Amino acid sequence: MNLARTKLGEAAIKEAVKYILKDPEKNIPKLINWVEKIVVREQDKKYIDSVKRYLNDKESNWYKFTYKLLTETHPNVREKLGINYFLNATFFGIPIQLENEKKYDCNIPWAILMDPTSACNLNCKGCWAGMYKPWNLSFEVLDRVITEGKQLGIYMYIFSGGEPLIRKDDIIKLCEKHDDCAFLAFTNGTLIDEDFAKEMQRVGNFTVAFSIEGFEEETDLRRGKGTFKKVVKAMDILKEAGCVFGFSTTYHRYNTEVVVSQEYIDFLIEKGCRFGWYFTYVPVGKDSDVNFMATPEQRKYMLKRINEIRAKDPIFVLDFWNDGEFSNGCIAGGRRYFHINANGDCEPCAFIHYSNMNIKEHSLLEVLQSPLFKAYRRRLPFNNNHLRPCPLIDNPQVLKEMVHESGAYSTQLNDDETVDELAEKLMHYSNEWAKIADEIWKEKHKC
C-alpha cells in the first residue's frame, strides 16, 4: 500500500512539511530529498530530479526563486502554499483526478475557473466579461462547486470576472470553509488595501495575479488612467504583508515588446511578483478587434523571450498559448481546467463562449460529461504541433465543428456573430501563425 494515499499517510506528510518549512533556508535540500523518496509516479520522479539539480546550485535562478519564496513569505502563507498547493492540489489531488477520469470516462480538471461576478469597476477593451449581463454566482453555488470538486480530487480554484474582489468577503469565507484548497484570483488590484492584505495573510490559502499590461502608458491605455499606480500600490501592500502574488499580462499588437522586456521583468520581480501568466489578446468580448491581436511575428518573439526569462530570472512565468508543448496541447474542456461564468454557464475555456449546461441546474460531474466537453475530449490535442494548441485562434474550424456537433449555445449577451463567422474571422491569423509555428516545430523536432 502507498502510505501517502491513506489518511494517516497524508497527515504524516503534512506534519513533516510544516516542520521543514519552519526553517526553510536550512531545510530546502531536506525538503527535496524527502519528497524524492515518497513520490510514486514516474513523471513526478523526473520532475523532482530536475528540481533537485537546480536547487543544488545556489547561483541558479530557481534556487534564488525558491529561497525568496520560502524566506520572504509570511509563515502562515508559506505553510498553506506548501500543503494546499503542492500537496493537496498536486501531489495528492492529481492521482485521484486520474482515477476519476477512468471511472467516469470524462476529463477531470486540475483547476476550476469561476466568476463570482461579471461586475467590474473598470471598463477594459477586449474583456471577456464585457459581453455578459450583470450576473453573480451565489455563495451557495460557489461552495457547492468546490465541495463537489474535492470529491473528484480538485483542490485548486481560480476566480476571475468581472472584478472578483467585488465579492472579496465571500471569497474569504470560501477560503476559510475550504482551508484545504488553494485559491487564486485575477484582479485589477484597485480594491486591495491593508485590511484585505491582513485577511489574505490570515487565511493563508489565497493569492492574486494582478492584471497589468506593461508600464503606466500601456496599462492605462487599456485599463484606464491611474490604474497602473493603483496596481503598484497594491503590490507594495501585499509585499509588506508577506503575501504571495504575481502578475497577469495580456500581450497584443501594441505592447508585446514591452511586456517581455528585461526592464519590465526586473520591475515586477523587484515589486515582489513570484509568478506571471501571459495571455495573448483574443478577439472575443467587449469591442473585440482582430487587428488588436499580436502579430504572428510577435507571438514568435514571445516564445523566444519566455524561454529566456525562465532560464535566467527568479520568477515563474508561463504563456497560456505558447506553452502548449509543455502541456501537450490545449488544457481546456476540463482536461486541466474549465470556466464557469457569473451566470453559471459552464464553458470549456474563458475565451470559448459556448456551453451545454449551467452549474445552477447540473452537478459538476454532469457538466464534465456534457456534449461540448466530450467533443473536446475526443479531439484533444487539436493539432499535432503543440505550438498551435488552441481551437479558437489556431484551429478555428475545430471549434466550429464542436459547437455544431454538441448543439452548444452562445453565452454572450450579444450573440449575433455565429460560430461560423467567428471561425472565418480568425482563419487568416490561424493560417499565418501556422506557417511560422510549423517551421519552428519542424526545426526543433527535425521532422
Short mmCIF file of C-alpha atoms in Angstrom, two decimals:
data_model
loop_
_atom_site.label_atom_id
_atom_site.label_comp_id
_atom_site.label_asym_id
_atom_site.label_seq_id
_atom_site.Cartn_x
_atom_site.Cartn_y
_atom_site.Cartn_z
CA MET A 1 0.00 0.00 0.00
CA ASN A 2 1.17 3.52 -0.79
CA LEU A 3 1.27 5.21 2.63
CA ALA A 4 0.80 8.64 1.04
CA ARG A 5 -2.64 7.53 -0.27
CA THR A 6 -4.00 6.85 3.24
CA LYS A 7 -5.38 9.48 5.62
CA LEU A 8 -2.68 8.55 8.12
CA GLY A 9 -0.02 8.89 5.46
CA GLU A 10 -1.34 12.25 4.28
CA ALA A 11 -1.41 13.60 7.83
CA ALA A 12 2.17 12.44 8.47
CA ILE A 13 3.41 14.05 5.25
CA LYS A 14 1.68 17.35 6.04
CA GLU A 15 3.16 17.46 9.53
CA ALA A 16 6.61 16.81 8.10
CA VAL A 17 6.17 19.66 5.60
CA LYS A 18 5.09 22.01 8.40
CA TYR A 19 8.23 21.12 10.36
CA ILE A 20 10.54 21.59 7.38
CA LEU A 21 9.00 24.94 6.44
CA LYS A 22 9.66 26.40 9.89
CA ASP A 23 13.30 26.86 8.83
CA PRO A 24 13.15 26.83 5.01
CA GLU A 25 16.61 28.28 4.41
CA LYS A 26 18.19 25.39 6.25
CA ASN A 27 15.75 22.75 5.08
CA ILE A 28 15.35 23.35 1.32
CA PRO A 29 17.72 20.42 0.49
CA LYS A 30 15.99 18.22 3.09
CA LEU A 31 12.58 19.01 1.61
CA ILE A 32 13.64 17.97 -1.90
CA ASN A 33 15.40 14.80 -0.70
CA TRP A 34 12.36 13.85 1.35
CA VAL A 35 9.85 14.42 -1.46
CA GLU A 36 12.10 12.43 -3.80
CA LYS A 37 11.65 9.37 -1.58
CA ILE A 38 7.85 9.44 -1.40
CA VAL A 39 6.78 10.27 -4.97
CA VAL A 40 5.34 7.32 -6.86
CA ARG A 41 4.57 8.38 -10.45
CA GLU A 42 7.48 8.28 -12.89
CA GLN A 43 6.72 11.76 -14.23
CA ASP A 44 6.85 13.14 -10.67
CA LYS A 45 10.22 11.47 -10.11
CA LYS A 46 11.59 13.12 -13.26
CA TYR A 47 10.23 16.48 -12.15
CA ILE A 48 11.77 16.18 -8.68
CA ASP A 49 15.11 15.13 -10.19
CA SER A 50 15.09 18.26 -12.37
CA VAL A 51 14.20 20.49 -9.41
CA LYS A 52 16.94 18.90 -7.32
CA ARG A 53 19.59 19.71 -9.92
CA TYR A 54 18.60 23.36 -9.97
CA LEU A 55 18.34 23.72 -6.18
CA ASN A 56 21.77 22.22 -5.61
CA ASP A 57 23.20 25.27 -7.40
CA LYS A 58 22.81 28.30 -5.13
CA GLU A 59 23.64 30.60 -8.03
CA SER A 60 20.81 29.31 -10.21
CA ASN A 61 17.72 31.41 -10.79
CA TRP A 62 15.50 28.61 -9.47
CA TYR A 63 17.40 28.38 -6.19
CA LYS A 64 17.06 32.15 -5.80
CA PHE A 65 13.36 31.91 -6.65
CA THR A 66 12.72 29.15 -4.10
CA TYR A 67 14.80 30.86 -1.44
CA LYS A 68 12.92 34.16 -1.81
CA LEU A 69 9.55 32.41 -1.95
CA LEU A 70 10.15 30.48 1.26
CA THR A 71 12.01 33.11 3.29
CA GLU A 72 10.18 36.34 2.35
CA THR A 73 6.67 34.94 2.74
CA HIS A 74 4.60 35.16 5.93
CA PRO A 75 4.79 31.81 7.83
CA ASN A 76 1.05 31.16 7.58
CA VAL A 77 1.03 31.82 3.84
CA ARG A 78 4.16 29.70 3.36
CA GLU A 79 2.62 26.74 5.19
CA LYS A 80 -0.65 26.88 3.27
CA LEU A 81 1.27 27.20 -0.02
CA GLY A 82 3.26 24.07 0.76
CA ILE A 83 0.33 21.98 1.93
CA ASN A 84 -2.63 23.19 -0.14
CA TYR A 85 -0.94 23.86 -3.47
CA PHE A 86 1.97 21.42 -3.65
CA LEU A 87 0.47 18.57 -1.62
CA ASN A 88 -3.35 18.70 -1.84
CA ALA A 89 -3.78 20.23 -5.31
CA THR A 90 -0.89 18.41 -6.94
CA PHE A 91 0.73 15.52 -5.06
CA PHE A 92 -2.46 14.06 -3.55
CA GLY A 93 -5.03 15.53 -5.96
CA ILE A 94 -3.76 14.54 -9.40
CA PRO A 95 -3.77 10.74 -8.83
CA ILE A 96 -7.39 10.99 -7.63
CA GLN A 97 -8.29 13.02 -10.73
CA LEU A 98 -6.73 10.39 -12.98
CA GLU A 99 -8.66 7.61 -11.25
CA ASN A 100 -11.92 9.51 -11.68
CA GLU A 101 -11.20 10.17 -15.36
CA LYS A 102 -11.16 6.41 -15.92
CA LYS A 103 -14.14 5.82 -13.67
CA TYR A 104 -16.41 8.44 -15.28
CA ASP A 105 -14.92 8.49 -18.80
CA CYS A 106 -14.55 12.27 -18.87
CA ASN A 107 -11.91 14.89 -18.24
CA ILE A 108 -11.31 15.81 -14.59
CA PRO A 109 -9.51 19.16 -14.33
CA TRP A 110 -6.69 20.24 -12.05
CA ALA A 111 -8.34 23.64 -11.55
CA ILE A 112 -11.73 25.28 -11.96
CA LEU A 113 -12.01 28.92 -13.02
CA MET A 114 -15.14 30.67 -11.71
CA ASP A 115 -16.53 34.20 -11.99
CA PRO A 116 -18.19 35.25 -8.71
CA THR A 117 -19.47 38.32 -10.55
CA SER A 118 -19.45 39.86 -14.01
CA ALA A 119 -19.48 43.34 -12.45
CA CYS A 120 -16.32 45.42 -12.60
CA ASN A 121 -15.19 48.89 -11.57
CA LEU A 122 -13.12 49.22 -14.77
CA ASN A 123 -14.04 49.10 -18.45
CA CYS A 124 -11.19 47.37 -20.31
CA LYS A 125 -11.05 46.82 -24.06
CA GLY A 126 -11.47 43.18 -25.02
CA CYS A 127 -12.50 41.90 -21.57
CA TRP A 128 -14.25 38.54 -21.99
CA ALA A 129 -16.82 39.60 -19.36
CA GLY A 130 -17.71 42.63 -21.45
CA MET A 131 -20.28 40.59 -23.38
CA TYR A 132 -22.01 39.14 -20.30
CA LYS A 133 -25.01 40.57 -18.45
CA PRO A 134 -24.57 41.84 -14.84
CA TRP A 135 -24.60 38.40 -13.19
CA ASN A 136 -23.46 36.92 -9.87
CA LEU A 137 -22.91 33.38 -8.61
CA SER A 138 -24.27 32.92 -5.11
CA PHE A 139 -22.04 31.84 -2.26
CA GLU A 140 -24.02 28.60 -2.09
CA VAL A 141 -23.28 27.74 -5.72
CA LEU A 142 -19.58 28.56 -5.37
CA ASP A 143 -19.42 26.47 -2.21
CA ARG A 144 -21.16 23.53 -3.89
CA VAL A 145 -18.78 23.55 -6.85
CA ILE A 146 -15.80 23.37 -4.51
CA THR A 147 -17.38 20.66 -2.36
CA GLU A 148 -18.16 18.51 -5.41
CA GLY A 149 -14.75 19.29 -6.89
CA LYS A 150 -12.88 18.00 -3.85
CA GLN A 151 -14.73 14.69 -4.18
CA LEU A 152 -13.13 14.39 -7.63
CA GLY A 153 -9.66 15.36 -6.38
CA ILE A 154 -9.76 19.06 -7.38
CA TYR A 155 -8.17 21.38 -4.81
CA MET A 156 -7.25 24.41 -6.99
CA TYR A 157 -9.84 27.16 -7.59
CA ILE A 158 -9.33 30.35 -9.55
CA PHE A 159 -11.57 33.42 -9.62
CA SER A 160 -11.94 35.87 -12.49
CA GLY A 161 -14.71 38.20 -13.55
CA GLY A 162 -15.61 40.96 -13.86
CA GLU A 163 -13.59 42.00 -10.87
CA PRO A 164 -13.75 39.09 -8.39
CA LEU A 165 -12.73 41.19 -5.39
CA ILE A 166 -16.06 42.96 -5.56
CA ARG A 167 -17.05 39.71 -3.79
CA LYS A 168 -13.99 39.61 -1.52
CA ASP A 169 -15.98 38.89 1.65
CA ASP A 170 -17.46 35.75 0.10
CA ILE A 171 -14.05 34.75 -1.28
CA ILE A 172 -12.53 34.93 2.20
CA LYS A 173 -15.44 32.86 3.57
CA LEU A 174 -14.73 30.21 0.92
CA CYS A 175 -11.03 30.21 1.86
CA GLU A 176 -11.97 29.69 5.50
CA LYS A 177 -14.51 26.93 4.86
CA HIS A 178 -12.28 25.09 2.39
CA ASP A 179 -8.97 25.61 4.13
CA ASP A 180 -7.54 22.51 2.43
CA CYS A 181 -7.80 24.19 -1.01
CA ALA A 182 -5.64 26.71 -2.85
CA PHE A 183 -7.33 29.81 -4.26
CA LEU A 184 -6.16 32.46 -6.73
CA ALA A 185 -7.90 35.50 -8.22
CA PHE A 186 -7.15 37.51 -11.33
CA THR A 187 -7.69 41.07 -10.16
CA ASN A 188 -7.27 44.61 -11.42
CA GLY A 189 -5.82 45.37 -7.97
CA THR A 190 -7.77 48.55 -7.31
CA LEU A 191 -9.75 47.09 -4.37
CA ILE A 192 -6.80 45.79 -2.34
CA ASP A 193 -5.94 47.69 0.84
CA GLU A 194 -4.10 46.98 4.11
CA ASP A 195 -7.15 45.40 5.75
CA PHE A 196 -7.63 42.94 2.91
CA ALA A 197 -3.92 42.11 2.93
CA LYS A 198 -4.29 41.12 6.59
CA GLU A 199 -7.18 38.84 5.64
CA MET A 200 -5.07 37.20 2.93
CA GLN A 201 -2.28 36.74 5.43
CA ARG A 202 -4.68 35.26 7.98
CA VAL A 203 -6.33 32.65 5.75
CA GLY A 204 -3.04 31.90 4.01
CA ASN A 205 -4.55 29.95 1.09
CA PHE A 206 -5.45 32.86 -1.18
CA THR A 207 -3.24 34.68 -3.65
CA VAL A 208 -3.77 37.07 -6.55
CA ALA A 209 -2.45 37.76 -10.02
CA PHE A 210 -2.52 41.46 -10.86
CA SER A 211 -3.76 42.36 -14.33
CA ILE A 212 -1.13 44.69 -15.75
CA GLU A 213 -0.39 45.48 -19.39
CA GLY A 214 3.14 46.87 -19.15
CA PHE A 215 4.21 50.14 -17.58
CA GLU A 216 1.93 53.10 -16.95
CA GLU A 217 1.35 54.04 -20.59
CA GLU A 218 0.49 50.52 -21.75
CA THR A 219 -1.63 49.61 -18.71
CA ASP A 220 -3.65 52.81 -18.68
CA LEU A 221 -4.18 52.56 -22.46
CA ARG A 222 -6.38 49.51 -22.00
CA ARG A 223 -7.50 49.77 -18.36
CA GLY A 224 -7.97 53.50 -17.78
CA LYS A 225 -5.91 56.41 -16.47
CA GLY A 226 -4.48 55.92 -12.99
CA THR A 227 -4.87 52.13 -12.95
CA PHE A 228 -1.13 51.40 -13.12
CA LYS A 229 -0.38 53.43 -9.98
CA LYS A 230 -3.16 51.67 -8.07
CA VAL A 231 -1.78 48.25 -9.06
CA VAL A 232 1.74 49.19 -7.95
CA LYS A 233 0.41 50.41 -4.59
CA ALA A 234 -1.46 47.14 -4.08
CA MET A 235 1.72 45.18 -4.84
CA ASP A 236 3.59 47.17 -2.20
CA ILE A 237 0.86 46.43 0.35
CA LEU A 238 0.93 42.67 -0.28
CA LYS A 239 4.72 42.51 -0.34
CA GLU A 240 4.84 44.20 3.07
CA ALA A 241 2.28 41.67 4.39
CA GLY A 242 4.34 38.70 3.16
CA CYS A 243 1.62 37.50 0.79
CA VAL A 244 2.31 35.58 -2.42
CA PHE A 245 1.20 37.30 -5.62
CA GLY A 246 2.04 37.51 -9.30
CA PHE A 247 1.02 39.25 -12.48
CA SER A 248 -1.26 38.54 -15.41
CA THR A 249 -0.42 40.31 -18.66
CA THR A 250 -2.30 40.30 -21.93
CA TYR A 251 0.03 40.86 -24.85
CA HIS A 252 -1.23 42.41 -28.07
CA ARG A 253 -0.05 44.34 -31.11
CA TYR A 254 0.81 47.45 -29.10
CA ASN A 255 2.61 46.13 -26.01
CA THR A 256 4.30 42.79 -26.82
CA GLU A 257 7.87 44.05 -26.87
CA VAL A 258 7.39 45.99 -23.63
CA VAL A 259 5.83 43.23 -21.54
CA VAL A 260 8.70 40.80 -22.02
CA SER A 261 11.46 43.41 -21.84
CA GLN A 262 14.12 42.86 -19.20
CA GLU A 263 13.16 46.20 -17.67
CA TYR A 264 9.57 45.01 -17.19
CA ILE A 265 10.57 41.66 -15.69
CA ASP A 266 13.11 43.27 -13.36
CA PHE A 267 10.46 45.76 -12.23
CA LEU A 268 7.92 43.04 -11.39
CA ILE A 269 10.47 40.93 -9.53
CA GLU A 270 11.51 43.97 -7.51
CA LYS A 271 7.85 44.68 -6.67
CA GLY A 272 7.57 41.14 -5.27
CA CYS A 273 5.88 39.11 -8.01
CA ARG A 274 6.62 35.38 -7.72
CA PHE A 275 4.90 34.28 -10.92
CA GLY A 276 3.49 35.65 -14.15
CA TRP A 277 0.81 34.47 -16.57
CA TYR A 278 0.88 35.75 -20.14
CA PHE A 279 -2.27 35.68 -22.27
CA THR A 280 -2.46 36.68 -25.89
CA TYR A 281 -5.26 39.05 -26.79
CA VAL A 282 -8.21 37.07 -28.18
CA PRO A 283 -10.91 38.93 -30.13
CA VAL A 284 -13.94 37.98 -28.03
CA GLY A 285 -15.91 40.07 -25.60
CA LYS A 286 -16.29 43.82 -25.45
CA ASP A 287 -15.12 45.78 -28.53
CA SER A 288 -13.33 42.72 -29.95
CA ASP A 289 -10.90 43.61 -32.71
CA VAL A 290 -8.79 41.18 -34.74
CA ASN A 291 -6.34 43.97 -35.53
CA PHE A 292 -5.56 44.32 -31.80
CA MET A 293 -4.12 40.79 -31.75
CA ALA A 294 -0.37 40.29 -31.52
CA THR A 295 1.03 39.54 -34.95
CA PRO A 296 2.35 36.03 -35.69
CA GLU A 297 5.88 37.51 -35.64
CA GLN A 298 5.22 38.97 -32.19
CA ARG A 299 3.93 35.62 -30.94
CA LYS A 300 7.17 34.03 -32.15
CA TYR A 301 9.12 36.69 -30.25
CA MET A 302 7.09 35.91 -27.11
CA LEU A 303 8.04 32.24 -27.40
CA LYS A 304 11.72 33.17 -27.52
CA ARG A 305 11.58 35.67 -24.65
CA ILE A 306 9.57 33.49 -22.26
CA ASN A 307 12.21 30.77 -22.52
CA GLU A 308 14.97 33.32 -21.95
CA ILE A 309 13.23 34.64 -18.84
CA ARG A 310 12.84 31.14 -17.44
CA ALA A 311 16.50 30.42 -18.00
CA LYS A 312 17.85 33.39 -16.06
CA ASP A 313 15.29 35.22 -13.91
CA PRO A 314 14.00 34.18 -10.45
CA ILE A 315 10.32 34.23 -11.36
CA PHE A 316 7.98 31.52 -12.67
CA VAL A 317 6.35 32.60 -15.95
CA LEU A 318 4.13 30.80 -18.43
CA ASP A 319 2.43 31.65 -21.69
CA PHE A 320 -1.14 30.37 -21.91
CA TRP A 321 -0.80 29.70 -25.68
CA ASN A 322 2.89 29.18 -26.47
CA ASP A 323 3.35 26.64 -23.68
CA GLY A 324 1.26 24.04 -25.46
CA GLU A 325 4.37 21.93 -25.89
CA PHE A 326 4.72 21.55 -22.11
CA SER A 327 1.02 20.79 -21.59
CA ASN A 328 0.71 18.53 -24.67
CA GLY A 329 -1.80 20.84 -26.26
CA CYS A 330 -4.88 22.72 -25.11
CA ILE A 331 -5.71 22.41 -21.39
CA ALA A 332 -9.37 23.48 -21.68
CA GLY A 333 -12.57 21.46 -21.85
CA GLY A 334 -11.87 20.07 -18.39
CA ARG A 335 -8.56 18.50 -19.41
CA ARG A 336 -6.76 20.71 -16.90
CA TYR A 337 -9.34 23.44 -16.36
CA PHE A 338 -12.68 24.88 -17.45
CA HIS A 339 -14.63 28.08 -16.85
CA ILE A 340 -17.93 28.85 -15.08
CA ASN A 341 -19.15 32.34 -15.91
CA ALA A 342 -21.09 34.52 -13.49
CA ASN A 343 -24.41 33.26 -14.86
CA GLY A 344 -23.37 29.66 -14.17
CA ASP A 345 -22.80 28.71 -17.81
CA CYS A 346 -20.02 26.12 -18.00
CA GLU A 347 -17.61 26.91 -20.82
CA PRO A 348 -14.59 24.86 -21.97
CA CYS A 349 -12.39 27.96 -21.66
CA ALA A 350 -12.75 31.57 -20.56
CA PHE A 351 -12.35 32.56 -24.21
CA ILE A 352 -14.79 29.98 -25.63
CA HIS A 353 -18.24 31.44 -25.02
CA TYR A 354 -20.31 28.33 -25.68
CA SER A 355 -21.97 25.92 -23.28
CA ASN A 356 -24.37 22.99 -22.92
CA MET A 357 -25.04 23.22 -19.19
CA ASN A 358 -25.46 25.64 -16.32
CA ILE A 359 -23.95 24.78 -12.94
CA LYS A 360 -27.10 26.04 -11.18
CA GLU A 361 -29.05 23.20 -12.80
CA HIS A 362 -26.45 20.43 -13.03
CA SER A 363 -23.81 18.77 -10.89
CA LEU A 364 -20.12 19.30 -11.57
CA LEU A 365 -19.79 15.74 -12.87
CA GLU A 366 -22.71 16.21 -15.26
CA VAL A 367 -21.01 19.32 -16.63
CA LEU A 368 -17.75 17.45 -17.22
CA GLN A 369 -19.74 14.81 -19.11
CA SER A 370 -21.62 17.39 -21.22
CA PRO A 371 -21.66 17.05 -25.06
CA LEU A 372 -19.32 20.01 -25.65
CA PHE A 373 -16.78 18.82 -23.09
CA LYS A 374 -16.97 15.31 -24.56
CA ALA A 375 -16.35 16.79 -28.01
CA TYR A 376 -13.21 18.40 -26.62
CA ARG A 377 -12.08 15.13 -25.05
CA ARG A 378 -12.45 13.21 -28.32
CA ARG A 379 -10.38 15.70 -30.32
CA LEU A 380 -7.59 16.68 -27.93
CA PRO A 381 -4.94 17.59 -28.89
CA PHE A 382 -6.39 19.72 -31.66
CA ASN A 383 -3.10 19.81 -33.54
CA ASN A 384 -0.02 17.59 -33.52
CA ASN A 385 2.04 20.77 -33.50
CA HIS A 386 1.63 21.85 -29.88
CA LEU A 387 2.65 25.38 -30.80
CA ARG A 388 -0.83 25.50 -32.36
CA PRO A 389 -2.92 24.21 -29.44
CA CYS A 390 -5.99 26.46 -29.39
CA PRO A 391 -9.30 25.51 -31.07
CA LEU A 392 -10.17 29.20 -31.42
CA ILE A 393 -7.19 31.16 -32.72
CA ASP A 394 -5.09 28.24 -34.03
CA ASN A 395 -7.68 25.73 -35.28
CA PRO A 396 -10.95 27.68 -35.63
CA GLN A 397 -12.51 25.07 -37.91
CA VAL A 398 -12.34 22.59 -35.00
CA LEU A 399 -14.25 24.94 -32.70
CA LYS A 400 -16.94 25.30 -35.36
CA GLU A 401 -17.24 21.51 -35.62
CA MET A 402 -17.53 21.03 -31.85
CA VAL A 403 -20.17 23.71 -31.36
CA HIS A 404 -22.35 22.32 -34.15
CA GLU A 405 -21.84 18.70 -33.07
CA SER A 406 -22.72 19.38 -29.42
CA GLY A 407 -25.55 21.84 -30.05
CA ALA A 408 -23.90 24.31 -27.67
CA TYR A 409 -25.47 27.72 -27.14
CA SER A 410 -23.73 31.08 -27.09
CA THR A 411 -23.23 32.55 -23.60
CA GLN A 412 -22.62 36.10 -24.80
CA LEU A 413 -25.06 38.95 -24.35
CA ASN A 414 -24.65 39.94 -27.99
CA ASP A 415 -24.64 36.65 -29.90
CA ASP A 416 -25.36 37.97 -33.39
CA GLU A 417 -21.98 36.61 -34.56
CA THR A 418 -22.33 32.92 -35.39
CA VAL A 419 -19.57 30.43 -34.64
CA ASP A 420 -19.07 30.09 -38.40
CA GLU A 421 -18.50 33.85 -38.68
CA LEU A 422 -16.14 33.80 -35.69
CA ALA A 423 -14.12 30.95 -37.19
CA GLU A 424 -13.92 32.67 -40.56
CA LYS A 425 -12.76 35.91 -38.90
CA LEU A 426 -9.80 34.08 -37.36
CA MET A 427 -8.76 31.92 -40.31
CA HIS A 428 -6.25 34.41 -41.73
CA TYR A 429 -4.45 34.77 -38.38
CA SER A 430 -4.53 30.99 -37.90
CA ASN A 431 -3.00 30.35 -41.32
CA GLU A 432 -0.28 32.96 -40.89
CA TRP A 433 0.71 31.62 -37.46
CA ALA A 434 0.69 28.07 -38.83
CA LYS A 435 3.45 28.95 -41.30
CA ILE A 436 5.72 30.21 -38.51
CA ALA A 437 4.76 27.59 -35.92
CA ASP A 438 5.24 24.67 -38.32
CA GLU A 439 8.68 25.94 -39.27
CA ILE A 440 9.72 26.21 -35.60
CA TRP A 441 8.27 22.78 -34.79
CA LYS A 442 9.98 21.03 -37.71
CA GLU A 443 13.31 22.59 -36.87
CA LYS A 444 13.04 21.68 -33.21
CA HIS A 445 11.89 18.11 -33.82
CA LYS A 446 13.73 17.57 -37.10
CA CYS A 447 10.68 16.10 -38.76
#
